[in-house]
Tab-separated table of C-alpha atoms in Angstrom:
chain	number	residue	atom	x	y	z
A	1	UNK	CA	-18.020	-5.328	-123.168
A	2	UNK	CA	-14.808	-3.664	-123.826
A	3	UNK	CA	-13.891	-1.592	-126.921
A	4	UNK	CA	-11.348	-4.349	-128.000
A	5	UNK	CA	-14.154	-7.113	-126.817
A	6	UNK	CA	-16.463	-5.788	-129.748
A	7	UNK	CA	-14.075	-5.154	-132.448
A	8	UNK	CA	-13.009	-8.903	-131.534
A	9	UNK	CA	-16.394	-10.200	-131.653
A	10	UNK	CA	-18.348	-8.225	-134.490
A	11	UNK	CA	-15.435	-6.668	-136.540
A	12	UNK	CA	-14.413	-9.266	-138.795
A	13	UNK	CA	-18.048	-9.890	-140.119
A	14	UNK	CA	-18.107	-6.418	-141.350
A	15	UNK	CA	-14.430	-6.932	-143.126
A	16	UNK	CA	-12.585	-5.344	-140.389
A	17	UNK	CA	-9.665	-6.490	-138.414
A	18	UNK	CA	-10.033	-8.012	-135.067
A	19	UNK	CA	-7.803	-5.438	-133.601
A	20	UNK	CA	-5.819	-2.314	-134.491
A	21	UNK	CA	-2.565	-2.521	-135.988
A	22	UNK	CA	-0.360	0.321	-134.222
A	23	UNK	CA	0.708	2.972	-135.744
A	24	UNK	CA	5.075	1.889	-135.975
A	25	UNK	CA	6.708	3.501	-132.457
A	26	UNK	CA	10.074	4.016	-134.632
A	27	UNK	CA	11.469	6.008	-137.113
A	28	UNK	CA	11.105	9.427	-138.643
A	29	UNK	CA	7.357	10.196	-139.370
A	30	UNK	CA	8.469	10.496	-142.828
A	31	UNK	CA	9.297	6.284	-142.922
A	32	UNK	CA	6.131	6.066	-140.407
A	33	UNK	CA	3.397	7.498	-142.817
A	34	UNK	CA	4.860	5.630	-145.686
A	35	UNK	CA	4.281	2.306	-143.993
A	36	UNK	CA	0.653	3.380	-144.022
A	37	UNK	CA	0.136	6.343	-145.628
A	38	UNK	CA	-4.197	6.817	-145.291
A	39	UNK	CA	-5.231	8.178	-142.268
A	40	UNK	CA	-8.496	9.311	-140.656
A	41	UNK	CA	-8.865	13.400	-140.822
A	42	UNK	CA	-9.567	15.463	-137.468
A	43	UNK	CA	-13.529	16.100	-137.786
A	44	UNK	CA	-15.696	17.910	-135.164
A	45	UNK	CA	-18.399	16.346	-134.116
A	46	UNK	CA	-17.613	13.094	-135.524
A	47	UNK	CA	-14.349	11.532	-134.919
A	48	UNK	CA	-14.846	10.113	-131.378
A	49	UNK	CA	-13.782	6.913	-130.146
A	50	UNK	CA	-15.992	4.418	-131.914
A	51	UNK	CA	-15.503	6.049	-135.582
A	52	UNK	CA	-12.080	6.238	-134.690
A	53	UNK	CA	-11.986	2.420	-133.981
A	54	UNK	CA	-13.921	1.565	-137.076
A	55	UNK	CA	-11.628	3.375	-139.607
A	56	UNK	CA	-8.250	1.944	-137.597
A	57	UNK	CA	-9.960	-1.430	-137.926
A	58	UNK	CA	-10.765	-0.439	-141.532
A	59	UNK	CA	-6.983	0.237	-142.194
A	60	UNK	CA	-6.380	3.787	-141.194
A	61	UNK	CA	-2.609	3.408	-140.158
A	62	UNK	CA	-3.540	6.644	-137.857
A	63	UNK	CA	-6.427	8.315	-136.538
A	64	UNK	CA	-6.691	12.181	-134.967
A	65	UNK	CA	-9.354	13.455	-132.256
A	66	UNK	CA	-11.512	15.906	-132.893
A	67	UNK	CA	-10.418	19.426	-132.577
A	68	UNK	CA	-9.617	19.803	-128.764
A	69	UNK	CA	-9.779	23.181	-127.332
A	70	UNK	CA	-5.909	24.532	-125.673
A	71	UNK	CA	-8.542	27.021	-123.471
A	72	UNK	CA	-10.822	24.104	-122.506
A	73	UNK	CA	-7.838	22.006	-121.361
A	74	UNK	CA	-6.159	25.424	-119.638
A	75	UNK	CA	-9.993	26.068	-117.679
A	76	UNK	CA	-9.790	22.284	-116.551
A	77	UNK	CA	-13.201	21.242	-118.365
A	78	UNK	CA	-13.146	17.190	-117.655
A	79	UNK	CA	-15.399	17.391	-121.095
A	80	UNK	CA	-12.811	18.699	-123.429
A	81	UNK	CA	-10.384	15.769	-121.545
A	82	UNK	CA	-13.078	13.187	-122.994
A	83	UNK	CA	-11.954	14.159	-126.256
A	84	UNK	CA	-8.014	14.135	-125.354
A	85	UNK	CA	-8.099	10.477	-124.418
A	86	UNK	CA	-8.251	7.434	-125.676
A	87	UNK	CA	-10.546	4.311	-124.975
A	88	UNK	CA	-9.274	0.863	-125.118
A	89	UNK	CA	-8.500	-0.659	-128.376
A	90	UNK	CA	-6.874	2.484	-129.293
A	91	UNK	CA	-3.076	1.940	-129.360
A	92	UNK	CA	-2.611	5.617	-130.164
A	93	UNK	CA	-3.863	8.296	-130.856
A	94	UNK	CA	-3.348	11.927	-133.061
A	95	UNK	CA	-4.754	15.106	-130.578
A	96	UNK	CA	-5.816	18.250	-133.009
A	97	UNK	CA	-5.712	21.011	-130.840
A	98	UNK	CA	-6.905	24.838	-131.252
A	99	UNK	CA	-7.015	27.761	-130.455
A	100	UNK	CA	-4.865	31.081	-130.772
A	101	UNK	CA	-2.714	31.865	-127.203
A	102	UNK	CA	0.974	30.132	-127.352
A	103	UNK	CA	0.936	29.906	-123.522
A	104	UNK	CA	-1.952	27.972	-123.589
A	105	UNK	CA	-0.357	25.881	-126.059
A	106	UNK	CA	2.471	25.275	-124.005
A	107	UNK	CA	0.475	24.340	-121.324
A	108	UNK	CA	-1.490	21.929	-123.708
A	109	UNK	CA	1.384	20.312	-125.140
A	110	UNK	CA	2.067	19.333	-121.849
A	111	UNK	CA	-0.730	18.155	-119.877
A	112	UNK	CA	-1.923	16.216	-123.150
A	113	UNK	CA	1.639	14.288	-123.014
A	114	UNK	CA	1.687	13.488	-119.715
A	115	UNK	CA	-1.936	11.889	-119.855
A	116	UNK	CA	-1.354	10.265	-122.845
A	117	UNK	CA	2.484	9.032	-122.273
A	118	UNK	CA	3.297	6.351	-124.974
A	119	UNK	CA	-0.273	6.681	-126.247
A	120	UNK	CA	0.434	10.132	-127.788
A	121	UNK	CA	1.061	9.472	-131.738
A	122	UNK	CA	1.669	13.439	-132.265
A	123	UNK	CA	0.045	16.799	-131.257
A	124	UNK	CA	-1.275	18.649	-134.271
A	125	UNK	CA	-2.351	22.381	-134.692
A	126	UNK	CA	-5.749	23.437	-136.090
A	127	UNK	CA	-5.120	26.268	-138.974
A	128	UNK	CA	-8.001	25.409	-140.994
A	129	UNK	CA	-11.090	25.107	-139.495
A	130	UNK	CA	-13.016	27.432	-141.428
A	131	UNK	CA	-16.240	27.743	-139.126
A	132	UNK	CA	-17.145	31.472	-138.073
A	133	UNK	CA	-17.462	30.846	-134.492
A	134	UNK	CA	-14.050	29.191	-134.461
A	135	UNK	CA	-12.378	32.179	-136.926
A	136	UNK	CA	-14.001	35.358	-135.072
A	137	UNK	CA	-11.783	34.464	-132.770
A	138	UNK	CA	-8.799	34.636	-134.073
A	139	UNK	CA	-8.205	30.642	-134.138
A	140	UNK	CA	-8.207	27.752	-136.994
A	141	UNK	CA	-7.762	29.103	-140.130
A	142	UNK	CA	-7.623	32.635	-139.085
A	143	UNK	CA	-3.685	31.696	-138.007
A	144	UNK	CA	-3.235	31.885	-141.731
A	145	UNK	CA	-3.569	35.654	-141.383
A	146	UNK	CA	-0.806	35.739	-138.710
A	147	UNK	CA	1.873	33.757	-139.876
A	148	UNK	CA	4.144	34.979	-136.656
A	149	UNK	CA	1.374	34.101	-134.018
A	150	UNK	CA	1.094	30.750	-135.949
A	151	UNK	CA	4.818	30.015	-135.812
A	152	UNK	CA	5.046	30.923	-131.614
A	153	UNK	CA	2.509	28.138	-131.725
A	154	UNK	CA	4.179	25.772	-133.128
A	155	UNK	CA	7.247	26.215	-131.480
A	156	UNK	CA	5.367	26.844	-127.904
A	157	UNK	CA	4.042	23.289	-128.382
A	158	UNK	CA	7.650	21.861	-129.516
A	159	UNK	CA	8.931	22.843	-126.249
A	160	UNK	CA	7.010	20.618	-124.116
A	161	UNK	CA	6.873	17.922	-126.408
A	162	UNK	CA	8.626	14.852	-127.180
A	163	UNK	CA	6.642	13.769	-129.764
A	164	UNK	CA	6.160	15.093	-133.716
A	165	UNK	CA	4.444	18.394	-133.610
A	166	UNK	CA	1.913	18.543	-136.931
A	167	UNK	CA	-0.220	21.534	-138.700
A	168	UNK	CA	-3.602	21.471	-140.768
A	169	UNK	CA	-3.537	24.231	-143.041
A	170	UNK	CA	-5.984	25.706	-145.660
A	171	UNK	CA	-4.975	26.931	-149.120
A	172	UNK	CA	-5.749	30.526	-147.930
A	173	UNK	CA	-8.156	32.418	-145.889
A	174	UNK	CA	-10.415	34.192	-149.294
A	175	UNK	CA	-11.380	33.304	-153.017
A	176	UNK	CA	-8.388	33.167	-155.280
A	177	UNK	CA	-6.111	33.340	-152.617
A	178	UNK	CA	-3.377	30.948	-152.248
A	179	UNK	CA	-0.491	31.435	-148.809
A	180	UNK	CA	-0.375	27.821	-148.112
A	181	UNK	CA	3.340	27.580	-149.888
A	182	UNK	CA	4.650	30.260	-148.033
A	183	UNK	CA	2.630	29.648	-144.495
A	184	UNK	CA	4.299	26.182	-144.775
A	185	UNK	CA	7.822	27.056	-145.233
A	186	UNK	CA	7.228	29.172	-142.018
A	187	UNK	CA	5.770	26.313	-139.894
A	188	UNK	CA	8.472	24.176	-141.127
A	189	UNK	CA	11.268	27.008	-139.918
A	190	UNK	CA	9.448	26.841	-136.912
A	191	UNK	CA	9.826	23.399	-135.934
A	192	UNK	CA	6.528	21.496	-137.562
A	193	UNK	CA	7.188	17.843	-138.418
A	194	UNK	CA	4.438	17.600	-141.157
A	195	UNK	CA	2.326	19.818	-142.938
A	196	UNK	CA	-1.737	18.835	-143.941
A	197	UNK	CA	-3.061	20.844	-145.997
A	198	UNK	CA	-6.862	21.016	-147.363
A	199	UNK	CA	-6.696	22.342	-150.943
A	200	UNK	CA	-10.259	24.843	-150.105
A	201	UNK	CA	-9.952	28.492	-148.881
A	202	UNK	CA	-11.520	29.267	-145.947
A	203	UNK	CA	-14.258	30.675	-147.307
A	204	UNK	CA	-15.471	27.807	-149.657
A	205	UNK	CA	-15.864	26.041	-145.934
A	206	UNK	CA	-16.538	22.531	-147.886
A	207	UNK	CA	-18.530	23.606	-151.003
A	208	UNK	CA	-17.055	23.768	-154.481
A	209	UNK	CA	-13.931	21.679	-155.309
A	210	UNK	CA	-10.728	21.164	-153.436
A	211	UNK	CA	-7.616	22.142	-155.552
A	212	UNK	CA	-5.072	19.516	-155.158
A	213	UNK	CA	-2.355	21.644	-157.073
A	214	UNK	CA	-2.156	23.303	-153.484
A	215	UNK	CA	-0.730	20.374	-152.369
A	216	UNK	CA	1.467	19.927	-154.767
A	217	UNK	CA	3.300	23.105	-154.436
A	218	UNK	CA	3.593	22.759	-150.646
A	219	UNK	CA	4.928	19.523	-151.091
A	220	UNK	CA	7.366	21.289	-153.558
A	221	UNK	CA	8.077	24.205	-151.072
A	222	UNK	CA	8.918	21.947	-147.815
A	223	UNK	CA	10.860	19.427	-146.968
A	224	UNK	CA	8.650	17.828	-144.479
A	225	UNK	CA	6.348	15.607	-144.996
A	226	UNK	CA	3.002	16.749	-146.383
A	227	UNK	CA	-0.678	14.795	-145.893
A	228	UNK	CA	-2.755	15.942	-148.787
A	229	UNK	CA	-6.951	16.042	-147.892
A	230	UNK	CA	-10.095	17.433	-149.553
A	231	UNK	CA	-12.111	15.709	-151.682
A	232	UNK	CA	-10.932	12.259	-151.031
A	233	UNK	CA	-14.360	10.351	-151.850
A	234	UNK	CA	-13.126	6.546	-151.869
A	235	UNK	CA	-9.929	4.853	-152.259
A	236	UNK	CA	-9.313	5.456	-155.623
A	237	UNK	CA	-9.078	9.045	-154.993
A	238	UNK	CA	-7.083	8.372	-151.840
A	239	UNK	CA	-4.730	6.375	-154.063
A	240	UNK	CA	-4.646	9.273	-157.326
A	241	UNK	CA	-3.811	12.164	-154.289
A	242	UNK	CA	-0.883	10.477	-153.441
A	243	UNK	CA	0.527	9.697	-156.619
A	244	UNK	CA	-0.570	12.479	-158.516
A	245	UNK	CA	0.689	15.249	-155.779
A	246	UNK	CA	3.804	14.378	-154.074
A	247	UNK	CA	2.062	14.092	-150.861
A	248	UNK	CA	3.417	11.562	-148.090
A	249	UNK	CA	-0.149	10.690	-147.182
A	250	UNK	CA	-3.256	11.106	-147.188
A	251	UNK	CA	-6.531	12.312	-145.119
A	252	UNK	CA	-9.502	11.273	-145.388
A	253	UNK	CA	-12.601	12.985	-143.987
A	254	UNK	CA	-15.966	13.114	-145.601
A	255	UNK	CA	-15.510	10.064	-147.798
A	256	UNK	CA	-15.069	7.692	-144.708
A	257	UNK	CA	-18.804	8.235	-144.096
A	258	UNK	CA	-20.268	4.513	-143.826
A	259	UNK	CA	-17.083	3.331	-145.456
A	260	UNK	CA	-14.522	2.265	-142.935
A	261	UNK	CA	-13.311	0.243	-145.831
A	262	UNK	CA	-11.742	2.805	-147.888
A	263	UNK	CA	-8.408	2.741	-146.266
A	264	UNK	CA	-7.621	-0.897	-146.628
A	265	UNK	CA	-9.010	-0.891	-150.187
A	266	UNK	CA	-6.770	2.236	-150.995
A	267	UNK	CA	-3.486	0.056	-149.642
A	268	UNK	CA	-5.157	-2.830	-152.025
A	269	UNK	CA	-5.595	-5.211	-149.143
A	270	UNK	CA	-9.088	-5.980	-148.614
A	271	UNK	CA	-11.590	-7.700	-150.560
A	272	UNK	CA	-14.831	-6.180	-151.529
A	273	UNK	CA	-16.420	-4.755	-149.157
A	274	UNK	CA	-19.585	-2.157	-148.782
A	275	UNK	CA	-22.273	-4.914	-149.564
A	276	UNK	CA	-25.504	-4.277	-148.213
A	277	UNK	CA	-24.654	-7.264	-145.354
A	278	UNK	CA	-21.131	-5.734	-144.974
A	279	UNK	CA	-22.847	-2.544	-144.323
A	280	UNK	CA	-25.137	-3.520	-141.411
A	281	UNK	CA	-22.662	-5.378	-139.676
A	282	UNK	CA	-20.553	-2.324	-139.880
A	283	UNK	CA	-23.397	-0.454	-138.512
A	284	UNK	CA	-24.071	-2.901	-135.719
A	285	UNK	CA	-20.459	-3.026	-134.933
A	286	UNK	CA	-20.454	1.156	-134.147
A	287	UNK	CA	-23.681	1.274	-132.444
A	288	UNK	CA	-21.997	-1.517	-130.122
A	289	UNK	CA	-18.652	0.356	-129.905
A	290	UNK	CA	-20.579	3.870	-129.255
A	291	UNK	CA	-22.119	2.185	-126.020
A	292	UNK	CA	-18.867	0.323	-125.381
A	293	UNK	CA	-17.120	3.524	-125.326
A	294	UNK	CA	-19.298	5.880	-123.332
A	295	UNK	CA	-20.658	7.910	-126.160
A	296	UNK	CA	-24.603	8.803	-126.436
A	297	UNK	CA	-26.204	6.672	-129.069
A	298	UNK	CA	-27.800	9.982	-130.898
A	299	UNK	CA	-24.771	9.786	-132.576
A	300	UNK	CA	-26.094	6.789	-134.366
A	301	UNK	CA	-28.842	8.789	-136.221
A	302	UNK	CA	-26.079	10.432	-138.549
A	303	UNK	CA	-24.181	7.045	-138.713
A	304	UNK	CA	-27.589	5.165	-140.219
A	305	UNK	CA	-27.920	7.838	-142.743
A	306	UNK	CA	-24.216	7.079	-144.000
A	307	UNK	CA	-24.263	3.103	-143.629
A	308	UNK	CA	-27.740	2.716	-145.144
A	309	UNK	CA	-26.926	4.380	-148.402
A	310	UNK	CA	-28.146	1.946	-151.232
A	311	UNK	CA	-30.040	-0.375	-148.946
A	312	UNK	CA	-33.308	-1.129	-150.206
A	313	UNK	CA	-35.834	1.633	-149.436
A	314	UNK	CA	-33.011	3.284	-147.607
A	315	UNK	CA	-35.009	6.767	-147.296
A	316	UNK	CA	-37.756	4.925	-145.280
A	317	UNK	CA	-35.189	2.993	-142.689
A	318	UNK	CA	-33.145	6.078	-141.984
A	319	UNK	CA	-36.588	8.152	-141.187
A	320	UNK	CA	-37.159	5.133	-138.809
A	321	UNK	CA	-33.606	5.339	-137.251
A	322	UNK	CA	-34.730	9.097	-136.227
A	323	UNK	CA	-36.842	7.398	-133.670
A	324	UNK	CA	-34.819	4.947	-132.298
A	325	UNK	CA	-33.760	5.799	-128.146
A	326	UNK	CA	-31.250	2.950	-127.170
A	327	UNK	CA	-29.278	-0.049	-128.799
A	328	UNK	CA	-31.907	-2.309	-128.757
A	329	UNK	CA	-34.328	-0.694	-131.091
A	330	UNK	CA	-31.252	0.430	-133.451
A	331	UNK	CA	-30.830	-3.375	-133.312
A	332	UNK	CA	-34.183	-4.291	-134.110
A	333	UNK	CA	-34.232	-2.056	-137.183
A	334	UNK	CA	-31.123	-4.305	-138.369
A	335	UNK	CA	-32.880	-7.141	-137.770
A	336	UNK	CA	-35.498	-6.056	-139.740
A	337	UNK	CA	-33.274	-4.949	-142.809
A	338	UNK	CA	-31.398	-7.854	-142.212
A	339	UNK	CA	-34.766	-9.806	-143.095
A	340	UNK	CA	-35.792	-7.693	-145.762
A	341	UNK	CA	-32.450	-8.258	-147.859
A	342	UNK	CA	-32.622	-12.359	-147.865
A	343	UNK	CA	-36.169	-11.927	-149.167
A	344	UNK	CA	-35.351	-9.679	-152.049
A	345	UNK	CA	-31.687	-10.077	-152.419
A	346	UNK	CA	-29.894	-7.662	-155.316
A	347	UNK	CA	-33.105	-4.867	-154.371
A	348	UNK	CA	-31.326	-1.226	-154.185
A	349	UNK	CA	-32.855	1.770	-152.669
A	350	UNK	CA	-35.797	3.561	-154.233
């Protein structure tokens, strides 16, 4: 089956649309965000096809690859292309790129436009992955360091393309360090459409809290749009970020974990969902969208961690997921819960 085939055939009993709604064609991105202002973050790893699929057909009115690197697209790697493009279902698509070489960039900007054509939502710029491996190298949010190199990005990528050209910023590289005002006004100067910004330094990576007074003052110090993220745990939060900070929208990373819900219930159009029946039919809807879209089902051990939470003796059935090879036992071990819950309905995890 087909992408679109699944979503049509085991989305809506999970509470998810059918299909994707696109992300509007027309219009500044300013009046395109606020049509649907909750979107699904950039996250390594994680944000392939199917999860991308789940949280547009949980509401998401846009969803970004993972972090695609400008040198792996420059060397040719078919690979790093699997992460460029989308599958069917997708009617768009948001490409984070990285990296730290403008020429490459350039060249990115335009190879990823002219595979993508009408398909391309916007091109965004990775200045805040906060991983080592990543920073050592002068890339993600070691740009914040470099203000000037950042800026030749941004407008290297504006010259090849057509579309909105986006950043992800950090609030600053180290502890008690705050540039993300200032770095903003200069990606804005230099021709950036929008301006995320996580509200950690660098250094916290993703421990401690994220201070959403950073986004705020960016907010205050540009006059493009700004998507606020960090510590957006369900749609409530989704919902206080944007009123509370001036942001235009709203990513949301960590918090989508088993909850492809969250964006429809921060717009306040869905009912309830997240029930323990909900949940497995979400789960069974991935797993059938990973193997619809190419993507090898170990992926599914992290997703039953997330999806399980507060199923009965959820502990024990994610152990068992560890063990699983193919669909059909990930299936069985539904099944199984499945059976479980109308014998003991109300049970929670112990």
């Amino acid at each position: 089956m087909t992408p679109s085939e699944v979503l049509a055939a085991w989305g809506p009993a999970a509470g998810l649309t059918a299909r994707v709604s696109p992300f509007p064609p027309t219009g500044s991105l300013s009046e395109r965000l606020s049509r649907n202002p909750y979107l699904m973050a950039p996250m390594a790893g994680v944000t392939d096809a199917a999860y991308r699929l789940m949280a547009r057909a949980g509401g998401a009115g846009l969803a970004y690859s993972e972090m695609v690197s400008v040198a792996g697209i420059h060397y040719g790697g078919e690979k790093t292309w699997d992460l460029v493009c989308p599958r069917d279902g997708e009617s768009e698509l948001a490409v984070q790129l990285f990296g730290s070489k403008p020429e490459q960039f350039r060249e990115a900007a335009a190879r990823v436009q002219e595979r993508l054509g009408r398909r391309l939502a916007l091109i965004d710029v990775n200045m805040a992955c906060p991983v080592p491996k990543v920073t050592r190298k002068g890339e993600g949010s070691a740009l914040l360091d470099d203000p000037a190199l950042a800026a030749s990005i941004v407008r290297a990528c504006k010259a090849e393309a057509t579309v909105d050209v986006t950043c992800k910023i950090r609030r600053g590289r180290r502890a008690g360090e705050e540039v993300a005002p200032e770095f903003a006004r200069a990606m804005e100067q230099a021709g950036a459409s929008a301006i995320a910004v996580h509200g950690r330094t660098a250094s916290q990576l993703y421990r401690g809290e994220a201070d959403w007074g950073t986004v705020s003052r960016v907010a205050r110090a540009v006059d493009v749009p700004v998507i606020g993220s960090g510590d957006v745990t369900d749609a409530a939060t989704a919902r206080r970020m944007l009123a509370e900070t001036g942001a235009a929208a709203v990513m949301v990373a960590r918090g989508s974990y088993g909850n492809p819900w969250l964006f429809a219930q921060a717009r306040g159009i869905s009912a309830a969902s997240g029930t323990p029946s909900s949940r497995l039919s979400a789960f069974e809807c991935h797993l059938r969208l990973l193997e619809a879209t190419g993507a090898h089902m170990a992926r599914a051990r992290s997703l039953a961690g997330w999806y399980f939470r507060g199923l009965p003796h959820a502990a024990a059935w994610r152990e068992r997921s560890m063990h699983c090879a193919d669909l059909g036992d990930y299936l069985h071990v539904i099944e199984e819960l499945r059976t479980l819950l109308a014998q003991s309905p109300g049970r929670r995890d112990r």
